[in-house]
Short mmCIF file of C-alpha atoms and ligand atoms in Angstrom, two decimals:
data_model
loop_
_atom_site.label_atom_id
_atom_site.label_comp_id
_atom_site.label_asym_id
_atom_site.label_seq_id
_atom_site.Cartn_x
_atom_site.Cartn_y
_atom_site.Cartn_z
CA MET W 202 27.29 184.69 29.01
CA GLY W 203 24.34 183.09 30.56
CA GLU W 204 24.14 181.11 33.84
CA LYS W 205 27.05 179.15 34.97
CA THR W 206 27.43 176.01 37.24
CA ASP W 207 29.74 175.01 39.58
CA ASN W 208 31.28 171.83 40.59
CA LYS W 209 28.78 171.48 43.73
CA GLY W 210 25.99 172.13 41.29
CA LYS W 211 25.38 175.40 42.68
CA ALA W 212 24.35 178.32 40.29
CA LEU W 213 26.76 181.23 39.66
CA LYS W 214 24.86 184.19 37.76
CA VAL W 215 26.57 186.73 35.62
CA ASP W 216 25.03 189.81 36.55
CA SER W 217 25.37 193.56 36.94
CA HIS W 218 27.66 193.27 39.64
CA THR W 219 30.09 190.38 38.28
CA ILE W 220 33.61 191.65 38.55
CA PHE W 221 35.92 190.62 35.43
CA TYR W 222 39.56 189.17 35.00
CA GLY W 223 41.30 187.79 32.62
CA VAL W 224 44.50 186.57 31.22
CA LEU W 225 46.63 187.95 28.21
CA GLY W 226 49.09 186.12 25.80
CA ASP W 227 49.84 184.63 22.70
CA PRO W 228 49.10 181.52 22.20
CA ILE W 229 46.47 181.53 25.10
CA ARG W 230 44.05 178.65 24.41
CA HIS W 231 46.66 176.08 26.35
CA SER W 232 46.30 178.59 29.80
CA LYS W 233 44.94 176.72 32.80
CA SER W 234 44.33 180.11 34.75
CA PRO W 235 40.64 180.45 33.66
CA VAL W 236 39.57 176.85 35.07
CA MET W 237 42.01 177.48 37.77
CA ILE W 238 41.03 180.87 39.28
CA GLY W 239 37.22 180.51 38.12
CA ARG W 240 37.55 177.49 40.58
CA ALA W 241 38.84 179.80 43.19
CA PHE W 242 36.04 182.40 42.56
CA ARG W 243 33.53 179.55 43.07
CA GLU W 244 35.18 178.07 46.26
CA ALA W 245 35.29 181.63 47.82
CA GLY W 246 31.74 183.14 46.79
CA VAL W 247 32.90 185.81 44.72
CA ASN W 248 30.67 187.12 41.87
CA ALA W 249 33.60 187.18 39.04
CA VAL W 250 34.58 185.61 35.77
CA TYR W 251 38.14 185.14 34.13
CA GLY W 252 38.53 184.81 30.90
CA ALA W 253 41.76 184.10 28.19
CA PHE W 254 42.39 187.09 26.00
CA HIS W 255 44.28 185.92 22.65
CA VAL W 256 46.43 189.15 22.44
CA ARG W 257 48.98 190.17 20.01
CA LEU W 258 52.06 192.28 21.01
CA ASP W 259 50.74 195.14 18.54
CA GLN W 260 47.21 195.05 20.25
CA LEU W 261 49.39 194.93 23.88
CA GLU W 262 48.74 198.55 24.49
CA GLU W 263 45.03 198.96 23.61
CA ALA W 264 44.38 195.77 25.50
CA VAL W 265 45.90 197.20 28.85
CA ARG W 266 43.80 200.40 28.21
CA GLY W 267 40.85 198.33 27.88
CA VAL W 268 41.29 196.94 31.26
CA ARG W 269 41.42 200.12 32.69
CA ALA W 270 38.35 201.71 30.45
CA LEU W 271 36.08 198.58 30.94
CA GLY W 272 37.26 198.36 34.81
CA PHE W 273 38.43 194.81 35.17
CA ARG W 274 39.90 194.55 38.50
CA GLY W 275 42.98 192.41 37.30
CA VAL W 276 44.49 190.34 34.73
CA ASN W 277 47.15 187.94 34.52
CA VAL W 278 50.04 188.56 31.62
CA THR W 279 51.32 185.46 30.09
CA ILE W 280 54.27 184.83 27.20
CA PRO W 281 55.30 186.57 25.33
CA HIS W 282 53.65 190.17 26.86
CA LYS W 283 55.19 189.57 30.88
CA VAL W 284 58.26 192.48 29.65
CA ASN W 285 56.58 194.21 27.02
CA VAL W 286 53.53 194.99 29.02
CA MET W 287 55.79 197.24 31.98
CA PRO W 288 56.00 200.45 30.13
CA TYR W 289 52.06 200.54 29.88
CA LEU W 290 51.10 200.32 34.04
CA ASP W 291 51.29 203.37 36.08
CA GLU W 292 53.21 201.48 39.23
CA LEU W 293 55.58 198.61 39.80
CA ASP W 294 55.31 196.65 42.95
CA GLU W 295 59.11 195.36 44.05
CA THR W 296 58.56 191.73 42.96
CA ALA W 297 57.74 193.01 39.38
CA LYS W 298 61.10 195.54 39.51
CA ALA W 299 63.12 192.59 40.84
CA ALA W 300 62.18 190.16 38.40
CA GLY W 301 62.32 192.91 35.25
CA ALA W 302 58.70 191.16 34.37
CA VAL W 303 55.09 191.46 35.29
CA ASN W 304 52.31 188.46 35.58
CA THR W 305 49.81 190.18 37.55
CA ILE W 306 48.11 193.57 37.34
CA VAL W 307 45.82 195.00 40.21
CA ASN W 308 43.91 198.00 38.72
CA GLU W 309 42.98 200.17 41.70
CA ASP W 310 40.20 202.52 40.63
CA GLY W 311 42.07 203.24 37.36
CA THR W 312 45.87 202.99 38.54
CA LEU W 313 47.10 199.77 37.28
CA ILE W 314 49.79 198.10 39.28
CA GLY W 315 52.10 195.43 38.04
CA TYR W 316 53.49 192.61 40.48
CA ASN W 317 55.43 189.48 39.77
CA THR W 318 53.84 186.03 41.68
CA ASP W 319 55.97 183.62 39.71
CA GLY W 320 59.17 183.64 41.75
CA ILE W 321 57.17 184.46 45.52
CA GLY W 322 54.81 181.44 44.03
CA TYR W 323 57.79 179.51 43.40
CA VAL W 324 59.24 179.49 47.04
CA ARG W 325 55.69 179.25 48.67
CA SER W 326 55.22 176.17 46.95
CA LEU W 327 58.86 174.85 46.92
CA LYS W 328 58.65 175.46 51.02
CA GLU W 329 54.98 174.10 51.35
CA GLU W 330 55.37 170.80 49.38
CA SER W 331 59.21 170.14 50.03
CA GLY W 332 59.77 171.28 53.45
CA VAL W 333 63.18 172.40 52.32
CA SER W 334 64.69 175.12 54.90
CA LEU W 335 66.25 177.58 52.58
CA ALA W 336 67.82 179.70 55.24
CA GLY W 337 71.54 178.84 54.96
CA ALA W 338 70.95 176.57 51.91
CA ARG W 339 73.54 176.01 49.16
CA ILE W 340 71.34 176.62 45.64
CA LEU W 341 72.07 175.50 42.22
CA MET W 342 69.97 177.10 39.89
CA LEU W 343 70.08 175.52 36.28
CA GLY W 344 69.21 178.42 33.55
CA ALA W 345 68.88 182.20 33.53
CA GLY W 346 65.73 182.95 31.28
CA GLY W 347 62.98 184.27 32.19
CA ALA W 348 61.33 182.37 34.88
CA ALA W 349 64.80 182.09 36.57
CA ARG W 350 64.81 186.04 37.31
CA GLY W 351 61.59 185.83 39.63
CA VAL W 352 62.86 182.82 41.14
CA ALA W 353 66.36 184.15 41.90
CA HIS W 354 65.33 187.14 43.52
CA ALA W 355 62.59 185.01 45.59
CA LEU W 356 64.93 182.35 46.86
CA ALA W 357 67.60 185.43 47.43
CA ALA W 358 65.22 186.75 49.92
CA GLU W 359 64.93 183.54 51.81
CA ARG W 360 68.47 183.98 53.30
CA PRO W 361 70.32 181.26 51.72
CA GLU W 362 73.99 180.55 52.00
CA ARG W 363 74.95 180.75 48.38
CA ILE W 364 73.06 180.71 44.98
CA VAL W 365 75.10 179.61 42.11
CA ILE W 366 73.26 179.91 38.26
CA ALA W 367 74.55 178.02 35.75
CA ASN W 368 73.73 179.02 32.28
CA ARG W 369 74.91 178.05 28.83
CA SER W 370 75.08 181.80 27.76
CA VAL W 371 77.16 182.56 30.56
CA ALA W 372 76.68 186.24 30.49
CA LYS W 373 73.04 186.10 31.28
CA ALA W 374 73.82 184.04 34.30
CA GLU W 375 76.15 186.50 35.48
CA GLU W 376 73.71 189.38 34.93
CA LEU W 377 71.13 187.56 36.71
CA ALA W 378 73.58 186.99 39.63
CA GLU W 379 74.79 190.60 39.77
CA SER W 380 70.90 191.87 39.90
CA VAL W 381 70.45 189.97 42.91
CA GLY W 382 72.93 192.37 44.44
CA ASN W 383 73.47 192.20 48.11
CA ARG W 384 70.61 190.28 49.13
CA ALA W 385 72.60 187.14 48.58
CA ARG W 386 75.89 185.79 47.83
CA CYS W 387 75.04 185.07 44.31
CA GLU W 388 77.75 184.07 41.48
CA GLY W 389 76.80 183.28 37.64
CA ILE W 390 78.93 180.26 35.87
CA GLY W 391 78.94 178.60 32.53
CA TRP W 392 77.34 175.22 31.89
CA GLU W 393 80.40 173.35 31.84
CA GLY W 394 80.91 174.30 35.79
CA ILE W 395 78.22 172.28 37.07
CA ASP W 396 79.68 168.91 37.49
CA HIS W 397 82.17 170.67 40.14
CA ILE W 398 79.62 171.86 42.18
CA ILE W 399 76.38 169.67 41.97
CA GLY W 400 77.61 167.21 44.52
CA SER W 401 77.69 169.74 47.03
CA VAL W 402 74.53 171.46 47.03
CA ASP W 403 71.19 171.34 49.46
CA LEU W 404 69.06 172.42 46.39
CA ILE W 405 69.06 171.93 42.46
CA VAL W 406 66.36 174.12 40.65
CA ASN W 407 66.05 173.50 36.96
CA THR W 408 64.42 176.66 35.16
CA THR W 409 65.23 175.06 31.70
CA PRO W 410 62.78 173.70 29.94
CA ILE W 411 64.97 170.78 29.05
CA GLY W 412 62.71 167.63 29.95
CA MET W 413 59.23 169.37 28.84
CA HIS W 414 56.88 167.57 26.79
CA PRO W 415 57.61 166.55 23.68
CA ASN W 416 61.41 166.51 24.69
CA ALA W 417 60.46 164.48 28.09
CA GLU W 418 63.38 162.21 27.70
CA ALA W 419 65.75 164.86 27.94
CA ILE W 420 68.02 165.75 31.46
CA PRO W 421 69.79 168.55 32.23
CA VAL W 422 72.28 167.05 34.46
CA ASP W 423 74.41 163.90 34.65
CA PRO W 424 72.06 162.34 37.77
CA SER W 425 74.59 160.11 38.96
CA ARG W 426 76.30 163.04 40.35
CA ILE W 427 73.62 164.27 42.66
CA ARG W 428 73.52 163.80 46.44
CA ALA W 429 71.17 161.65 48.09
CA GLY W 430 69.38 164.46 50.47
CA THR W 431 69.40 166.99 47.99
CA VAL W 432 66.22 168.80 47.30
CA VAL W 433 65.69 168.66 43.21
CA SER W 434 62.90 171.01 42.31
CA ASP W 435 61.64 171.63 38.44
CA LEU W 436 59.73 174.14 37.11
CA VAL W 437 58.75 171.50 34.20
CA TYR W 438 55.22 170.51 35.30
CA ASN W 439 54.86 168.96 31.65
CA PRO W 440 55.47 166.10 32.46
CA MET W 441 54.51 166.20 36.08
CA LYS W 442 57.64 164.02 36.98
CA THR W 443 60.40 164.74 34.78
CA LYS W 444 63.06 162.49 34.30
CA LEU W 445 65.43 165.05 36.00
CA LEU W 446 63.32 164.34 39.09
CA ARG W 447 62.73 160.29 38.48
CA GLU W 448 66.28 160.06 38.36
CA ALA W 449 67.08 162.20 41.12
CA GLU W 450 64.68 160.42 43.50
CA THR W 451 65.99 156.78 42.61
CA ARG W 452 69.30 158.21 43.96
CA GLY W 453 67.82 159.26 47.31
CA ALA W 454 66.90 162.78 46.49
CA LYS W 455 63.71 164.65 47.29
CA ALA W 456 61.71 165.43 44.07
CA HIS W 457 59.63 168.84 43.91
CA GLY W 458 57.56 169.32 40.48
CA GLY W 459 56.53 172.70 38.51
CA LEU W 460 52.65 171.81 39.57
CA GLY W 461 52.69 173.83 42.85
CA MET W 462 54.59 177.17 41.21
CA LEU W 463 51.60 177.51 38.69
CA VAL W 464 49.08 176.98 41.42
CA PHE W 465 50.70 179.36 43.79
CA GLN W 466 51.53 182.06 41.43
CA GLY W 467 47.80 182.28 40.43
CA ALA W 468 47.03 182.02 44.61
CA TYR W 469 49.24 185.12 45.18
CA ALA W 470 47.18 186.90 42.37
CA PHE W 471 43.90 185.64 43.57
CA GLU W 472 44.65 187.04 47.13
CA TYR W 473 45.78 190.47 45.63
CA TRP W 474 42.72 190.83 43.84
CA THR W 475 40.29 189.96 46.34
CA GLY W 476 42.13 190.52 49.64
CA LEU W 477 40.74 186.75 50.48
CA PRO W 478 42.82 183.73 51.16
CA ALA W 479 43.38 181.45 48.11
CA PRO W 480 41.80 178.06 48.35
CA VAL W 481 44.68 176.40 47.11
CA GLU W 482 43.76 172.84 47.28
CA ALA W 483 40.56 173.44 45.13
CA MET W 484 42.87 175.52 42.63
CA ARG W 485 45.11 172.42 42.47
CA ALA W 486 42.66 169.75 42.10
CA GLU W 487 40.84 171.68 39.11
CA VAL W 488 44.47 172.40 37.42
CA LEU W 489 45.09 168.40 38.15
CA ALA W 490 41.55 167.33 36.45
CA ALA W 491 42.45 170.10 33.50
CA PHE W 492 45.81 168.20 32.64
CA GLU W 493 43.91 164.69 33.33
CA ALA W 494 41.43 165.38 30.89
CA LYS W 495 44.10 165.93 27.97
CA GLU W 496 46.34 163.46 26.50
CA ASN W 497 49.25 165.29 26.51
CA VAL W 498 48.87 167.45 29.36
CA ARG W 499 49.28 170.73 27.69
P1 NAP A 347 63.23 181.20 28.63
O1 NAP A 347 63.07 182.53 29.06
O2 NAP A 347 63.09 180.85 26.92
O3 NAP A 347 64.59 180.57 29.47
C1 NAP A 347 65.09 179.20 29.10
C2 NAP A 347 66.73 178.86 30.07
O4 NAP A 347 66.69 177.69 29.89
C3 NAP A 347 67.65 179.95 29.41
O5 NAP A 347 68.41 180.38 30.36
C4 NAP A 347 68.28 179.09 28.33
O6 NAP A 347 69.38 179.22 28.12
C5 NAP A 347 68.24 177.53 29.24
N1 NAP A 347 67.79 176.56 27.89
C6 NAP A 347 66.99 176.26 27.17
N2 NAP A 347 67.47 175.40 26.60
C7 NAP A 347 68.50 174.71 27.03
C8 NAP A 347 69.09 173.69 26.36
N3 NAP A 347 69.04 172.88 25.68
N4 NAP A 347 70.53 173.61 27.48
C9 NAP A 347 70.92 174.63 28.10
N5 NAP A 347 70.17 175.45 28.49
C10 NAP A 347 69.34 175.58 27.82
O7 NAP A 347 62.02 180.34 29.30
P2 NAP A 347 61.62 180.31 30.46
O8 NAP A 347 60.26 181.39 30.13
O9 NAP A 347 62.17 181.18 31.76
O10 NAP A 347 60.85 178.95 30.97
C11 NAP A 347 61.45 178.12 31.16
C12 NAP A 347 61.02 176.64 31.72
O11 NAP A 347 60.15 176.98 32.87
C13 NAP A 347 59.90 176.29 30.62
O12 NAP A 347 59.97 174.75 30.60
C14 NAP A 347 58.58 176.47 31.36
O13 NAP A 347 57.67 176.00 31.04
C15 NAP A 347 59.20 176.87 32.77
N6 NAP A 347 58.10 177.33 33.57
C16 NAP A 347 57.06 176.73 34.86
C17 NAP A 347 56.46 177.72 35.61
C18 NAP A 347 55.88 176.64 36.64
O14 NAP A 347 54.65 177.59 36.95
N7 NAP A 347 55.89 175.99 36.72
C19 NAP A 347 56.36 179.00 35.26
C20 NAP A 347 57.45 179.67 34.37
C21 NAP A 347 57.79 178.68 33.52
P3 NAP A 347 70.31 180.28 27.23
O15 NAP A 347 70.39 181.66 28.02
O16 NAP A 347 71.84 179.90 26.95
O17 NAP A 347 69.66 180.39 26.05
#
């Protein structure tokens, strides 16, 4: 392990008090979480290290036992383990139950508690970066996959007037809308229904991978139907400004990209683990630098 040096040139020593953290996933080498969370620890002066662990599905239970046995304070869980990890935990927070998935585990003296910070991270990013007012808003969500679940539940908690979830497989949209329950008026529709409502919403959220590298010229909707003044938000962060966002901007809409969700889901995890306010801007700068260092972002 040895000695590490942070951006400001201060020495960070790994010693017998260093607290361990990490991210479990398969694949994992593309993850920006180690540089982002590592920077947060340095900024906050926390004696901790955060590693990336390549864990196959058949090793997941053992890896979670290792978290407990070795006294890791916490881990993030990423694709494809966010659902499969749930039975191995001792408790689930409401955010994890609502999303049906866990992306953050906190180890409270051997009790492993699962959280989902994706949805709340998304909403915090959306509010801070776009200034959108969600109370009373009419929202169109595109897609009903893993990321959409947490986002739908977190948006519902903001008291919108209505959320319409459009998905290629309509049954998944209906099931997700139903799971939101009485927290907000929510309805699932098929993809072909988008054109009827896209011009009358305040916020459009793309939760599909359409437009993501290497298919950066793909766009999920006909942009000519987007009304000026609409906030258009894309979970995709590679590229940071997708074709959907570029086209929306030329029509007078306000664009919100997916980078902030990545930063704020990590910020919430950092706050749950340490009890300290996350150094969000430093974390964002670190992720941006990591992306810029790569030719193709990912
Ligand atoms: P997922 O579980 O595979 O869900 C994908 C969703 O997109 C499904 O609803 C799927 O519809 C729909 N879809 C995919 N291709 C489509 C197409 N060609 N036409 C219409 N619909 C299509 O994926 P996910 O984990 O939710 O991730 C979705 C995106 O969010 C990815 O780009 C991911 O990188 C991004 N994301 C970003 C963050 C962040 O921090 N910014 C966090 C999480 C995810 P069907 O149900 O019909 O298949």
